Tab-separated table of C-alpha atoms and ligand atoms in Angstrom:
chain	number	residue	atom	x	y	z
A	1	UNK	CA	126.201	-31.573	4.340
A	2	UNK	CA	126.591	-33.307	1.315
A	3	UNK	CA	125.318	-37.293	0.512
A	4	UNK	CA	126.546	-38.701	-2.033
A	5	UNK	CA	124.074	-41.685	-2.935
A	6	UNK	CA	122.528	-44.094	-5.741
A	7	UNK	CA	119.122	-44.511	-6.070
A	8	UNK	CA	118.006	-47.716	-4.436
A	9	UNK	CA	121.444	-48.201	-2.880
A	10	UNK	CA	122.475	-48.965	1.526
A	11	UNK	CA	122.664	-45.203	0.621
A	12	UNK	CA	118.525	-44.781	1.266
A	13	UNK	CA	119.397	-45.434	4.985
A	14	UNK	CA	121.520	-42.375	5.642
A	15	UNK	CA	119.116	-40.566	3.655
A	16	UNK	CA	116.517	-41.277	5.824
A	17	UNK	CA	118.080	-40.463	8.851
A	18	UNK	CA	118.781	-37.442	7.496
A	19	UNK	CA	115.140	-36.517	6.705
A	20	UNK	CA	114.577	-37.625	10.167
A	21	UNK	CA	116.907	-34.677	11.397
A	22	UNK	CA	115.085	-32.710	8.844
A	23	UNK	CA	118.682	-29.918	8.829
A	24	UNK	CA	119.224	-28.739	5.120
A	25	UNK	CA	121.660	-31.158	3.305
A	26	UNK	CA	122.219	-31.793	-0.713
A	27	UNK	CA	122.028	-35.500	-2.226
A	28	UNK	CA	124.359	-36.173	-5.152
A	29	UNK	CA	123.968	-39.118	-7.495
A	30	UNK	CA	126.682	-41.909	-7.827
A	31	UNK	CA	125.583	-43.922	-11.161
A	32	UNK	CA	127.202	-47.277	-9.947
A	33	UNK	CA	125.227	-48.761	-12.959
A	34	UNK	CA	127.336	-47.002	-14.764
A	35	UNK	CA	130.686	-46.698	-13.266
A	36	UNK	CA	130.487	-43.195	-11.481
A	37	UNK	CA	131.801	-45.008	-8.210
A	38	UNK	CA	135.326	-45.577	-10.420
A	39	UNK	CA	135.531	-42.374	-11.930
A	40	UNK	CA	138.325	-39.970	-10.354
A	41	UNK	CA	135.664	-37.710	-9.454
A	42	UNK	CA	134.360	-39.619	-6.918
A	43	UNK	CA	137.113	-41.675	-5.785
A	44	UNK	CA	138.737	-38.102	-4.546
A	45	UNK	CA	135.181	-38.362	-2.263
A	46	UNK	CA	135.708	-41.749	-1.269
A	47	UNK	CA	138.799	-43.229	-2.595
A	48	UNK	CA	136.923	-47.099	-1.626
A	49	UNK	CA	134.581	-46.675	-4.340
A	50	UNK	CA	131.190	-46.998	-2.033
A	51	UNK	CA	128.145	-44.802	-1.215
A	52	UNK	CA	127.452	-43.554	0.957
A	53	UNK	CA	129.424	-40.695	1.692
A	54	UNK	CA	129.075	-38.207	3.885
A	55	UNK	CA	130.839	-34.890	2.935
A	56	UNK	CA	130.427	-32.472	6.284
A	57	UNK	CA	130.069	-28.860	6.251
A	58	UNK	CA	134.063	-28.571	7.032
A	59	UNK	CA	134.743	-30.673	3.986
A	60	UNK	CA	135.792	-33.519	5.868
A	61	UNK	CA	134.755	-36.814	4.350
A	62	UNK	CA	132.948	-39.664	6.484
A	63	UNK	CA	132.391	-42.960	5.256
A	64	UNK	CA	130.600	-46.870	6.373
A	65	UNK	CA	127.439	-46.732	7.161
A	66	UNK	CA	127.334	-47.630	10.701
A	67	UNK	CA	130.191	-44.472	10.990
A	68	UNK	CA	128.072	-41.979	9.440
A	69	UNK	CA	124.923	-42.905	11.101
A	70	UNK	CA	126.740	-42.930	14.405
A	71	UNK	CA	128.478	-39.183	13.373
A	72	UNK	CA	124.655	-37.990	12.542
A	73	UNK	CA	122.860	-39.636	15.613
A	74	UNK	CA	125.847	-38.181	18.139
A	75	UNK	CA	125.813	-34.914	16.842
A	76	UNK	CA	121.986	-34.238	16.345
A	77	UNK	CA	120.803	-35.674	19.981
A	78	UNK	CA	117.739	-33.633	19.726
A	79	UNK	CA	116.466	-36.444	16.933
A	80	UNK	CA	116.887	-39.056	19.618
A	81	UNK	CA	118.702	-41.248	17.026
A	82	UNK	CA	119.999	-43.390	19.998
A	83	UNK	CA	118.767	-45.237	23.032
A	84	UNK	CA	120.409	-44.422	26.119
A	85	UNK	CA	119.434	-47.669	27.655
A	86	UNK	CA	122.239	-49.876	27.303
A	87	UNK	CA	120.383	-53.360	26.638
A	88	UNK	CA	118.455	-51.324	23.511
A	89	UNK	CA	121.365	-50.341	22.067
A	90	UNK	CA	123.087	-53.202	22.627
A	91	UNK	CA	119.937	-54.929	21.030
A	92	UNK	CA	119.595	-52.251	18.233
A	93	UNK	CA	123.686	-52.612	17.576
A	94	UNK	CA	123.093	-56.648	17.290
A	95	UNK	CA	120.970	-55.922	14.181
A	96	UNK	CA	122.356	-53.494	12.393
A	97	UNK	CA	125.492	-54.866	12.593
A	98	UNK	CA	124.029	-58.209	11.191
A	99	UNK	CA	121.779	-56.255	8.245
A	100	UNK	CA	125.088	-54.890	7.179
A	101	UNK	CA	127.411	-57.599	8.019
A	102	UNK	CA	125.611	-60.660	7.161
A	103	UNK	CA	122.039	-59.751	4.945
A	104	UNK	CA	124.172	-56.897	2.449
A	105	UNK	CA	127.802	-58.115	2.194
A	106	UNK	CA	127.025	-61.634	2.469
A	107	UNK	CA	123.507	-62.561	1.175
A	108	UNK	CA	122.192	-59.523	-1.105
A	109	UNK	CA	126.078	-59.272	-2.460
A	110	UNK	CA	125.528	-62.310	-3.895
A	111	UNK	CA	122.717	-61.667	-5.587
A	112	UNK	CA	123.302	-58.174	-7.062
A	113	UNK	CA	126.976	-59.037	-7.839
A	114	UNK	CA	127.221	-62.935	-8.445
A	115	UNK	CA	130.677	-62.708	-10.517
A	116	UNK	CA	132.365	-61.456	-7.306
A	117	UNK	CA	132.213	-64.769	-6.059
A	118	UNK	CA	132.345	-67.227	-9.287
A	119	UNK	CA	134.495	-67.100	-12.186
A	120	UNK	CA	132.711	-68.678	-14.613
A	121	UNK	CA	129.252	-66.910	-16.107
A	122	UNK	CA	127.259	-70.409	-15.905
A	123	UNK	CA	127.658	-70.450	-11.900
A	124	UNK	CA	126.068	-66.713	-11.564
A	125	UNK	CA	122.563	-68.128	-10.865
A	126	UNK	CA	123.513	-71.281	-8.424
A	127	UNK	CA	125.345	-68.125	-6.373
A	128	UNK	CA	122.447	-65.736	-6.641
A	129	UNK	CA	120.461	-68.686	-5.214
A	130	UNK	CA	122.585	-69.265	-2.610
A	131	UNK	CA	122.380	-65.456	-1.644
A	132	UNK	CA	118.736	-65.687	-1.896
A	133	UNK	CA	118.538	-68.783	0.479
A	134	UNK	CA	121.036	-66.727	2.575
A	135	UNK	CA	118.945	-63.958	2.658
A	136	UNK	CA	115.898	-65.732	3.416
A	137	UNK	CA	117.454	-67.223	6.466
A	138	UNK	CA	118.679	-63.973	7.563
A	139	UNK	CA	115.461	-62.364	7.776
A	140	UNK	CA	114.326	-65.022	9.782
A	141	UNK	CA	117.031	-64.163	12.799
A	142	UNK	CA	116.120	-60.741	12.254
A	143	UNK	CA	112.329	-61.498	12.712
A	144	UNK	CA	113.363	-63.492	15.840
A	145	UNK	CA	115.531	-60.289	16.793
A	146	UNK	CA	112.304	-57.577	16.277
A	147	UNK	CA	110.033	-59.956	18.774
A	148	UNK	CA	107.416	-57.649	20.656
A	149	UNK	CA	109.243	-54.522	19.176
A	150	UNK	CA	108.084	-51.733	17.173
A	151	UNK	CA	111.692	-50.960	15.940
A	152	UNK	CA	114.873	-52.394	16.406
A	153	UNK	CA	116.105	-50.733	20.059
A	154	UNK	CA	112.309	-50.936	21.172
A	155	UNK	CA	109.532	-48.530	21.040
A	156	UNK	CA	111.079	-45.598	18.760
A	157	UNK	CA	113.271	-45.041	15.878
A	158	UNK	CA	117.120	-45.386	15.843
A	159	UNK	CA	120.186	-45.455	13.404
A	160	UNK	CA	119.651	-49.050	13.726
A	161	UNK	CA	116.633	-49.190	11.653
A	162	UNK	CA	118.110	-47.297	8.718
A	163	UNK	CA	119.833	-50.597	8.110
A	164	UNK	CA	117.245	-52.895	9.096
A	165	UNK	CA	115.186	-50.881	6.296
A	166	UNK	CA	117.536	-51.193	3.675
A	167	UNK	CA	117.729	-54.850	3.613
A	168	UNK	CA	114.387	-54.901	3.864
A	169	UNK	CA	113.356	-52.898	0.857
A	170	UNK	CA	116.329	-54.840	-1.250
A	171	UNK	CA	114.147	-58.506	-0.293
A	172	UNK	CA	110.718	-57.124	-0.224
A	173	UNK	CA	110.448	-54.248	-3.292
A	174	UNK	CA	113.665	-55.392	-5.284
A	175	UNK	CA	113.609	-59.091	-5.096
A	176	UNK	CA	110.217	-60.329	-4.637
A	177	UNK	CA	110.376	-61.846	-1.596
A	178	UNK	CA	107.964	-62.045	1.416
A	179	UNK	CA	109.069	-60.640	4.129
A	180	UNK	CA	108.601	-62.778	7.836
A	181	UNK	CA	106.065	-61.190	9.557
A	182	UNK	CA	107.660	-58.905	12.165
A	183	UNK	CA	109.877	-57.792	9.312
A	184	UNK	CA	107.246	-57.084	7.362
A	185	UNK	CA	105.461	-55.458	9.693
A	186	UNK	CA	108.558	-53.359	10.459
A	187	UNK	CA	109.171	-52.756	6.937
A	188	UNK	CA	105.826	-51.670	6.207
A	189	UNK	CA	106.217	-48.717	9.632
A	190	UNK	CA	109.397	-47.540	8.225
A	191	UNK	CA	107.613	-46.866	5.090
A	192	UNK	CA	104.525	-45.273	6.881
A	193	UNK	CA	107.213	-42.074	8.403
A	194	UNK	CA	106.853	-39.358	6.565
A	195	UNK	CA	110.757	-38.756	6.590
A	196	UNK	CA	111.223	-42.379	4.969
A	197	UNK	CA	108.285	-41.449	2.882
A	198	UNK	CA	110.490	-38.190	1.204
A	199	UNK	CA	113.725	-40.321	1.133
A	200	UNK	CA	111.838	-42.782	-1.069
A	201	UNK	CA	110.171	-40.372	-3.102
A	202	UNK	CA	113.172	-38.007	-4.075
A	203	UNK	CA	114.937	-41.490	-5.089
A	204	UNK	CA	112.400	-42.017	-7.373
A	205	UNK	CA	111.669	-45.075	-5.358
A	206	UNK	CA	107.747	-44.480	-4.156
B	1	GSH	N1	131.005	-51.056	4.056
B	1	GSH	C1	130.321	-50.039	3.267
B	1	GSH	C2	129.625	-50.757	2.118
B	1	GSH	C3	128.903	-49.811	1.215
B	1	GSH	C4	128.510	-50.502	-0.065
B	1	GSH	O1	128.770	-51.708	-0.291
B	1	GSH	N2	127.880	-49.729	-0.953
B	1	GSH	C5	127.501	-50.244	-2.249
B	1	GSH	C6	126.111	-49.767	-2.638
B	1	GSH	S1	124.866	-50.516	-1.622
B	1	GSH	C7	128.487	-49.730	-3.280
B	1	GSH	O2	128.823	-48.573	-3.266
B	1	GSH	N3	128.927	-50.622	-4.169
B	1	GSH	C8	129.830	-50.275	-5.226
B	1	GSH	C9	130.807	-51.388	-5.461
B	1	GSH	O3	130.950	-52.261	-4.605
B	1	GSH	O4	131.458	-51.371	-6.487
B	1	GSH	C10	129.342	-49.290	4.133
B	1	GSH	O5	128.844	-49.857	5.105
B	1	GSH	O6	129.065	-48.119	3.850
């Protein structure tokens, strides 16, 4: 397996589900700071321009997030990826698809990529603001969503919290902010798995 990834990026989350599974896979780096993501090169990957992407060992291209974590968790069952309960995956689906939905595309796009939504330079801050408040708010449903719970389906880890973590790193470690206190605590077991531990590190990210 192949990931193709940028340092920092939604990206970390697949990569630490795949240090969870701990099988042999290769990480290359997509320099979306400097265009790579545009280049022919990778669009033949993943003609949408995104990482992740998942390149399996047929050659067969997978991308989204919540598609690749889904293809990982289903076909490595021995890394109990996924609850079989139905009310914790329910629960665990409820979050990650609202760190995804709502906290990256909504809130954190704003503030990484304010001239998406304004077309004059002088509005770029008044829309990063409004991503932060965004953001700010969304961690607080997400706190209320992570009551009495180690991890997002319950008591162990899931595919869920690879996206739970991402946001969190992007508001704690790349924006400053302080994290609501079930998040935080969340945030801070992620980061105490050895698995999330390598991802970081091989990012250059420790
Ligand atoms: N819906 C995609 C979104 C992935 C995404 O937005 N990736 C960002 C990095 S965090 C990206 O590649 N951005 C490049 C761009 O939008 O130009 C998914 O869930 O995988």
């Amino acid at each position: 397996m192949k990931l193709f990834y940028t340092p920092g990026a939604c990206s970390i989350g697949i990569h630490l589900l795949l240090e969870e599974i701990g099988k042999p896979f290769e990480l290359i780096a997509v320099k979306l700071a400097e265009g790579a993501h545009l280049q022919p090169a990778f669009k033949a990957v993943n003609p949408k321009s995104k990482v992740p992407a998942l390149v399996r060992d047929d050659g067969s291209v997978i991308t989204e997030f919540q598609a690749i974590a889904l293809w990982l968790a289903l076909t490595n069952p021995a890394a109990n990826l996924l609850p079989a309960d139905p009310e914790a995956l329910t629960r665990g689906l409820e979050i990650m698809e609202y760190s995804i939905a709502t906290q990256h595309m909504h809130a954190f796009s704003r503030m990484f990529n304010p001239r998406k939504y304004a077309q004059h330079e002088a509005d770029y801050d008044t829309v990063r603001a409004q991503g932060r408040a965004m953001a700010e708010a969304g961690f607080e449903v997400l706190n209320a969503a992570l009551a009495g719970k180690d991890y997002a389906a319950g008591a162990s880890l899931s595919i869920f919290d690879a996206a739970l973590f991402y946001v969190e790193f992007w508001g704690a470690s790349r924006m400053g902010m302080t994290l609501p206190a079930n998040c935080a605590a969340h945030f801070a077991r992620m980061k105490a798995r050895p698995a999330v531990a390598r991802a970081l590190a091989t990012e250059g990210l420790a």
